[in-house]
XYZ file of C-alpha atoms in Angstrom:
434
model
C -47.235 -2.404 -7.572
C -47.084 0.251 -10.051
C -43.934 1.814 -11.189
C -42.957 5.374 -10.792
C -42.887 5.833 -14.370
C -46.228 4.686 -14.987
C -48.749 6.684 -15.942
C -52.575 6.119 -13.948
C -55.762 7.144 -14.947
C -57.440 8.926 -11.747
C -58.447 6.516 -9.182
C -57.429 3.438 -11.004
C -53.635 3.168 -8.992
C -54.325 -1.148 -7.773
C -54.530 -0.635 -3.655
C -51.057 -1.217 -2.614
C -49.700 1.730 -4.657
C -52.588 3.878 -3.316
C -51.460 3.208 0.124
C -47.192 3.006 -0.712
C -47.345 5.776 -2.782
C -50.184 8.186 -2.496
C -51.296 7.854 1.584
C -47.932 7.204 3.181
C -46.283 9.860 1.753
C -48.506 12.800 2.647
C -50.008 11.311 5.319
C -46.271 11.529 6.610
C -46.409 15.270 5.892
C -49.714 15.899 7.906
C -48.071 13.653 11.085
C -45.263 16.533 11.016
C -47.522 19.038 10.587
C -49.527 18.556 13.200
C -46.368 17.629 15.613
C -44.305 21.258 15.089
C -47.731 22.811 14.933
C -48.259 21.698 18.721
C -44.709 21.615 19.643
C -44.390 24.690 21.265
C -46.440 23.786 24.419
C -43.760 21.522 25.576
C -40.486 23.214 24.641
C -41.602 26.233 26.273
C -39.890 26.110 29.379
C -36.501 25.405 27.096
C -37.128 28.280 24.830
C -37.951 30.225 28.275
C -34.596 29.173 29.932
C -32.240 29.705 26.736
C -33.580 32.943 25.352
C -35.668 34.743 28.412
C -38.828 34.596 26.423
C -41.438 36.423 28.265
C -45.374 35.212 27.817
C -45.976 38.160 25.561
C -43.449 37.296 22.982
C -44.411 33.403 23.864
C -47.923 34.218 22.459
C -46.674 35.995 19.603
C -44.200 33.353 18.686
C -47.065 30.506 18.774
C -49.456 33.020 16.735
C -47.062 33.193 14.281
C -47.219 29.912 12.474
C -51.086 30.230 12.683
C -50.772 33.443 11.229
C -48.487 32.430 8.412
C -50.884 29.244 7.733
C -53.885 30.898 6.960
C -52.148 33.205 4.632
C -50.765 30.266 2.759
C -54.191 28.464 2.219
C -55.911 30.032 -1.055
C -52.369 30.070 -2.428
C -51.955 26.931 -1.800
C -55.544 25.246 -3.189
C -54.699 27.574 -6.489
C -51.635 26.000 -6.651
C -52.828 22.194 -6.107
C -55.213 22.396 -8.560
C -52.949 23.815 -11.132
C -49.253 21.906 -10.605
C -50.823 18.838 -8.368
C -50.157 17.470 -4.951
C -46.430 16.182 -5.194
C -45.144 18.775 -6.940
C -46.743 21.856 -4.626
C -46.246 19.410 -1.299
C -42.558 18.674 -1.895
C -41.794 21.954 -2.569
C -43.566 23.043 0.945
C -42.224 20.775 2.750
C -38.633 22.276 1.851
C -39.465 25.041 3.177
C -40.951 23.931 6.100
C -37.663 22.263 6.899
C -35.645 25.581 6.659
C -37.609 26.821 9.140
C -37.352 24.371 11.383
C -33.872 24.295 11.107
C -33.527 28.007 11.027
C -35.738 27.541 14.465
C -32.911 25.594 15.943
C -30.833 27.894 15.625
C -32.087 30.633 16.485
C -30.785 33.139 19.064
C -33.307 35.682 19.464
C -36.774 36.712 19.683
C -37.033 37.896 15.922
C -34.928 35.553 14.391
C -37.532 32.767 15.843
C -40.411 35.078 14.911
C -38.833 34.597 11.396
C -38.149 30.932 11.339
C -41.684 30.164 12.576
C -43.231 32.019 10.203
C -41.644 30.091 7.907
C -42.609 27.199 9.347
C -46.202 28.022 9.199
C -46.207 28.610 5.373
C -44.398 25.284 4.374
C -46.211 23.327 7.021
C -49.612 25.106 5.292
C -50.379 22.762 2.651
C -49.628 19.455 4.269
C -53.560 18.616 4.964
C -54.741 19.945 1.857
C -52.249 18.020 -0.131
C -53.218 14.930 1.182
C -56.451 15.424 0.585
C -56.211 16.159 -2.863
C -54.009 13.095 -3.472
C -56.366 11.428 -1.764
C -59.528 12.385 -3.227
C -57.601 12.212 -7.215
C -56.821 8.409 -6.170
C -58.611 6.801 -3.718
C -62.218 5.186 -5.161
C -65.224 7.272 -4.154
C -66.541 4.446 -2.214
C -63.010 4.972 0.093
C -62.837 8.116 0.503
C -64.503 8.851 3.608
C -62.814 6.011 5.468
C -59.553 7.277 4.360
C -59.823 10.526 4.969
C -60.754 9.234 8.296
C -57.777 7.314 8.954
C -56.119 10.934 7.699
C -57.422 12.803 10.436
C -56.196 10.344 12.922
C -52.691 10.471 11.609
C -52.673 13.760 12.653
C -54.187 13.091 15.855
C -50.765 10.493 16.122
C -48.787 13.392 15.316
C -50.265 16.156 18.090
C -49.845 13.127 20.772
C -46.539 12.719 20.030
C -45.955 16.429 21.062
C -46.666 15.590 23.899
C -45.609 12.818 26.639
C -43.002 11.183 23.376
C -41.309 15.388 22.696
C -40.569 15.122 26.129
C -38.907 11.982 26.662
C -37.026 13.388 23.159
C -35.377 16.345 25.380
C -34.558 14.343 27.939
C -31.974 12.544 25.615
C -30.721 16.333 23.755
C -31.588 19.850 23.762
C -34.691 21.697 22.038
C -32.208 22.488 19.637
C -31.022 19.286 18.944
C -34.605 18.098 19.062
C -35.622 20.285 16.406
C -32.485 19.809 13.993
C -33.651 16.152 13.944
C -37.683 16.960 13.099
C -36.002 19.790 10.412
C -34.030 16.250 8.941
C -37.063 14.017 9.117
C -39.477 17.052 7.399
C -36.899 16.865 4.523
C -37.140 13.123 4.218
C -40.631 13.236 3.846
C -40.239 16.060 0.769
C -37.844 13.858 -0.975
C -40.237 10.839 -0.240
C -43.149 12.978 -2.005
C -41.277 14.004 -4.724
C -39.764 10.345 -5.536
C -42.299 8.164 -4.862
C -45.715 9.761 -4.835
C -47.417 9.548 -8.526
C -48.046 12.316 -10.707
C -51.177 14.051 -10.556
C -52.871 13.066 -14.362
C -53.734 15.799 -16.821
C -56.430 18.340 -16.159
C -57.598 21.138 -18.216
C -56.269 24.529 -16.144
C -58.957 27.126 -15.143
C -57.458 30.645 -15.436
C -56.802 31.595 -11.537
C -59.146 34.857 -10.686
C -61.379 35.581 -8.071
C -64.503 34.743 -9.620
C -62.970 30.795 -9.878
C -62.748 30.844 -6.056
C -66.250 32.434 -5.320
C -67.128 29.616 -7.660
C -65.822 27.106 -4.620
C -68.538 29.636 -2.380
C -71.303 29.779 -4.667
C -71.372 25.773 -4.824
C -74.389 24.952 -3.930
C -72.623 21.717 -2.418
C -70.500 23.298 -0.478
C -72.986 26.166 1.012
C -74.817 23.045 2.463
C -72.154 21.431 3.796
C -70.988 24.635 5.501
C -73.867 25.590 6.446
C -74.706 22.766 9.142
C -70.658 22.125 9.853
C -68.797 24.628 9.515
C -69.531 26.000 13.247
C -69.655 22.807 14.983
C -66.180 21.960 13.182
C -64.663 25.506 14.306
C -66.335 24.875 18.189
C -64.236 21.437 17.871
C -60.962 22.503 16.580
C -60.815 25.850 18.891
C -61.986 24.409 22.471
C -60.224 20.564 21.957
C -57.314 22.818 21.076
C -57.459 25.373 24.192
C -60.364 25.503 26.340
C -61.248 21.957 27.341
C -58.023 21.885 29.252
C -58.790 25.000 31.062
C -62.499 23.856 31.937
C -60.932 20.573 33.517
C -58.978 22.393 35.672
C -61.180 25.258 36.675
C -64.717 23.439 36.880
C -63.469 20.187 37.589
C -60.719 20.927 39.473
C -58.229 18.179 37.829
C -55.121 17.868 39.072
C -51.900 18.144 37.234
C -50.993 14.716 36.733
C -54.614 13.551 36.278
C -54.992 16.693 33.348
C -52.745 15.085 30.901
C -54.145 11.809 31.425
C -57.586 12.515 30.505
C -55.918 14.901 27.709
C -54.307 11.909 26.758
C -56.980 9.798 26.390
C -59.285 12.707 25.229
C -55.924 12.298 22.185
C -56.504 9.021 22.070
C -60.272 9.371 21.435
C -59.786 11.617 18.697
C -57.262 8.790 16.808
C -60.244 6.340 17.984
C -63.245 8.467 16.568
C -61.802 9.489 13.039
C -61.302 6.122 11.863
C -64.286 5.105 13.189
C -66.617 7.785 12.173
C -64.715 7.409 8.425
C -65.623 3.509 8.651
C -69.714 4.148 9.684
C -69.881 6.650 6.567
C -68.272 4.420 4.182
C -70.895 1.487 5.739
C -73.870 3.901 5.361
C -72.953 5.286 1.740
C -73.273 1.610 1.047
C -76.644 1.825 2.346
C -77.412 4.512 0.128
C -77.164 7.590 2.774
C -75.521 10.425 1.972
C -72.228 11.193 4.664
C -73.880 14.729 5.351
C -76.879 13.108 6.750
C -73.964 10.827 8.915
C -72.814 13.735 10.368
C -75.917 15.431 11.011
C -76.309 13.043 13.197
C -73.233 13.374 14.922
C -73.316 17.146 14.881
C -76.746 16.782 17.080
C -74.710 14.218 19.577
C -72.085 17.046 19.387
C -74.435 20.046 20.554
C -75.831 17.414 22.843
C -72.603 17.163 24.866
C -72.298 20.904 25.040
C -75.545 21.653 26.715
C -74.557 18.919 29.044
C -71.372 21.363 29.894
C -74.215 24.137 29.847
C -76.615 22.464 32.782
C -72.849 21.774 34.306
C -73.708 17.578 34.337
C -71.665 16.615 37.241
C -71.902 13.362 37.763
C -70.279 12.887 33.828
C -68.322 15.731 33.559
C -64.892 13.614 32.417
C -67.098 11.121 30.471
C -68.547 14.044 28.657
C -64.917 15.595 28.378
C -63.614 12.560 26.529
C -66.978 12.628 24.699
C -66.537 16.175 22.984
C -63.264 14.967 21.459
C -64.762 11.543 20.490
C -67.933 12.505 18.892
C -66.301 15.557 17.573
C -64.452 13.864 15.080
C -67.772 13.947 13.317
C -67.190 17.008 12.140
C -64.045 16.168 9.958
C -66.529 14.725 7.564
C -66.689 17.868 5.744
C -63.363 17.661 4.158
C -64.642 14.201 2.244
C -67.889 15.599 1.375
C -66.726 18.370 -0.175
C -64.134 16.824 -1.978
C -66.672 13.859 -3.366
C -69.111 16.908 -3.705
C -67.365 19.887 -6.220
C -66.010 19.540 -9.497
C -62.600 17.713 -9.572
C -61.404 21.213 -10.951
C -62.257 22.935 -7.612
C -61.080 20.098 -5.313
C -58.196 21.513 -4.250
C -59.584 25.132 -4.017
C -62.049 23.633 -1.998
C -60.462 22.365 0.610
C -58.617 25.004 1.308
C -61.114 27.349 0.849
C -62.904 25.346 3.706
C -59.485 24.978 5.655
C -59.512 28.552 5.761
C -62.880 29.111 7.004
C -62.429 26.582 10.125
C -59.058 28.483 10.932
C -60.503 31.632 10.663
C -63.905 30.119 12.552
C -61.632 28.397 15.294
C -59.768 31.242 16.146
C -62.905 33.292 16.762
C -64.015 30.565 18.739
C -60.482 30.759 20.953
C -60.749 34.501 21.534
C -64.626 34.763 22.014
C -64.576 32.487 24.938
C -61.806 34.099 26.610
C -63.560 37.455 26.208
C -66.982 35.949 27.592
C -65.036 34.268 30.457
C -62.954 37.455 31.177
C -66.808 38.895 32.159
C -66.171 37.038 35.462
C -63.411 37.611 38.106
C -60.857 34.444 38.527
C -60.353 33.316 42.052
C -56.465 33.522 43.574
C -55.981 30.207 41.820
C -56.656 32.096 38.151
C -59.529 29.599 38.104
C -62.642 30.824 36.737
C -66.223 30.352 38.013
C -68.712 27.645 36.920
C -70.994 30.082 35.071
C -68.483 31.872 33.828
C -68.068 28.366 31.559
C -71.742 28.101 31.318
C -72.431 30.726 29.827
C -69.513 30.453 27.474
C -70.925 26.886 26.086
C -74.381 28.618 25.911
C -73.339 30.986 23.276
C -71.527 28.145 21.119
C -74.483 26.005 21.307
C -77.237 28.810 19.915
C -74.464 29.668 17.256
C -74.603 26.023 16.103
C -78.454 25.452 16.285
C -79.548 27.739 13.423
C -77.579 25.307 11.207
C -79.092 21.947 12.250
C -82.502 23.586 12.419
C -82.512 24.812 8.450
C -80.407 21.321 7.772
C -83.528 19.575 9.124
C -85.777 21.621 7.742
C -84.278 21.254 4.410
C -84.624 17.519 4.919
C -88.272 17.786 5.861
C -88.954 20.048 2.771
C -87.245 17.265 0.236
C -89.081 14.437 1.850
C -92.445 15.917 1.408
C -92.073 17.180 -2.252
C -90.755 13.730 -3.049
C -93.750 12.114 -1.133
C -95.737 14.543 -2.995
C -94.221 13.773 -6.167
C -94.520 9.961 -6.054
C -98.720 10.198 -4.740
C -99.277 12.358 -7.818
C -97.783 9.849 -9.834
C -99.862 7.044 -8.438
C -102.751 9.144 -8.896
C -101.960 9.541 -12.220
C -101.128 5.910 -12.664
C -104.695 4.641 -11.233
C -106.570 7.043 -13.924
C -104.466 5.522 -16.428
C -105.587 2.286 -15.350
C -108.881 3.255 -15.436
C -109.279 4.362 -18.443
């Protein structure tokens, strides 16, 4: 294995350094990110009981680190670019720790307000840092896969929020809870900053605004958004709210059977990013492009969600565990923008994208809620079927636009190139001829 001290071209580290000291490390920092980014949702009752929360200032407080994350992203992909991935993710991850710790102890309302906040902004870089260690490292041929098994680290990380926080509290307090995760976020900074290689060389762009509408104006990346951006938003904002909901009001789940199928519908997520990362690695090998890959998951995607729209019955939890599985296609667009942009913009890139499925998920969140709040909830707060119907129906015609012009696109290409290549046999045969 390498040594600290020695000095790697880019993606020339041999494999078990890659893995020791490039993917543990910030794949480390995404697993905590993704844990204290969930967290909430269990220790609510705690933070309820110690502090009188009410479900106003509950809201607020979970907002918060959302809030604080978004702000931190173009920051962030400026500052990757320029200092590298261990120096900007160690730093971040110090702060993240203060605020978790800070969190702990906090005794009121604003002083939590505060620490998650802070939370939020040192927790901001952790996917974006990995991903530009990743991509500066890992062989092209890789990267997919291992951005892949990426994603499902941090699928590991928002299960163990779950059934694994609670069995935590049942052996201390939230506070004690959180102390430990504020110890274990440092560890990870200090494993970064020891252990994870230096980023090489790079000449510096000078940091404007016209270098990130540069990241917009590729035309790379205007494709790739273009067909995922919307399906990836749909994913992140109902696997992270709604689908819940819709099992309990249209399916009429109970409790205990809810967080098993959210479970596995976890478990599928782990299960489909390291899958769908293997099949584009396999097919790139083939010679087709990962976009085309997930085009072809994307249409699976919509698929399932005009199942939800003709209310499927018979398949409503297979289709349930089916979203979350076959949405994992859509975390392809990290790798191909990465592979796809200069090196220079890399880091820009991805958070420039991060950004835009935040911002994207978010509307997704609230516009749902408003369409559903067209319909009156029965006693139970449960909503009707059509209420959810029509909600689906409006994500799907968002999405189709995309997959329509992708296709078209497609269709276009293949018949200039079929063009191309029978007026070069043409020309060929008079050749001959003469």
């Amino acid at each position: 294995m390498a040594t600290l001290k020695q000095e790697w071209p880019a993606g020339q580290l041999p494999a078990a350094a890659v893995f020791f000291q490039v993917f543990l490390p910030f794949a480390l920092g995404h697993y905590l990110s993704c844990l204290l980014r969930t967290a909430n949702a269990v220790l609510t009752p705690q933070l309820v009981a110690a502090l009188g929360l009410s479900s106003l200032q509950l809201g607020v407080l979970s907002s918060v680190f959302f809030f604080a994350f978004a702000l931190a992203q173009l920051p962030i992909g400026i500052a990757l670019d320029r200092y590298g991935p261990r120096r900007v993710q160690s730093t971040l991850l110090v702060v993240a720790a203060l605020g978790v710790l800070l969190f702990s102890r906090g005794e009121s309302f604003a002083a939590l307000l505060c620490a998650r906040a802070i939370m939020g902004l040192g927790l901001g870089g952790s996917f974006m840092a990995a991903v530009k260690a990743i991509s500066t490292w890992v062989p092209a041929a890789q990267l997919t896969a291992v951005h892949g098994y990426l994603i499902a680290i941090g699928g590991l990380g928002a299960a163990s929020a779950t059934r694994p926080l609670q069995l935590a509290l049942q052996a201390s307090d939230w506070r004690g809870v959180l102390a430990c995760l504020a110890v274990a976020t440092l560890l990870v900074s200090l494993l970064v900053r020891r252990w994870a290689p230096a980023a090489p060389p790079s000449p510096h762009r000078p940091v404007t605004l016209a270098s990130l509408r540069d990241v917009y104006r590729n035309p790379a990346f205007r494709e790739t958004v273009s067909l995922m951006l919307l399906p990836h938003t749909v994913f992140f904002g109902i696997q992270g709210l709604w689908i819940g909901k819709w099992l309990a009001d249209v399916v009429r789940l109970p409790d205990g059977a809810l967080a098993t199928l959210l479970m596995l519908g976890m478990g599928a997520v782990i299960v489909g990013a390291v899958g769908v990362g293997k099949l584009a690695e396999r097919a790139a090998r083939r010679g087709m492009r990962t976009l085309d890959v997930a085009a072809g998951g994307i249409v699976v995607f919509v698929a399932i969600q005009c199942a939800f729209v003709l209310n499927f019955a018979p398949s409503l939890l297979l289709l349930s565990v089916g979203f979350t599985l076959v949405g994992t296609f859509t975390g392809l667009e990290y790798a191909i923008v990465s592979q796809s942009v200069p090196a220079a913009l890399a880091g820009r890139a991805a958070t420039c994208l991060n950004l835009l499925i935040f911002i994207g998920a978010f509307a997704v969140q609230a516009g749902f809620g408003v369409i559903l709040s067209f319909w009156t909830p029965n006693a139970a707060q449960q909503y009707p079927v059509q209420a959810y119907q029509a909600a689906f129906g409006v994500l799907v015609a968002l999405q189709l636009p995309g997959l329509v012009r992708f296709f078209l696109r497609r269709y276009r290409a293949a018949a200039a190139a079929s063009g191309k290549m029978a007026r070069c046999t043409a020309i060929t045969s008079l050749e001959g001829s003469i």
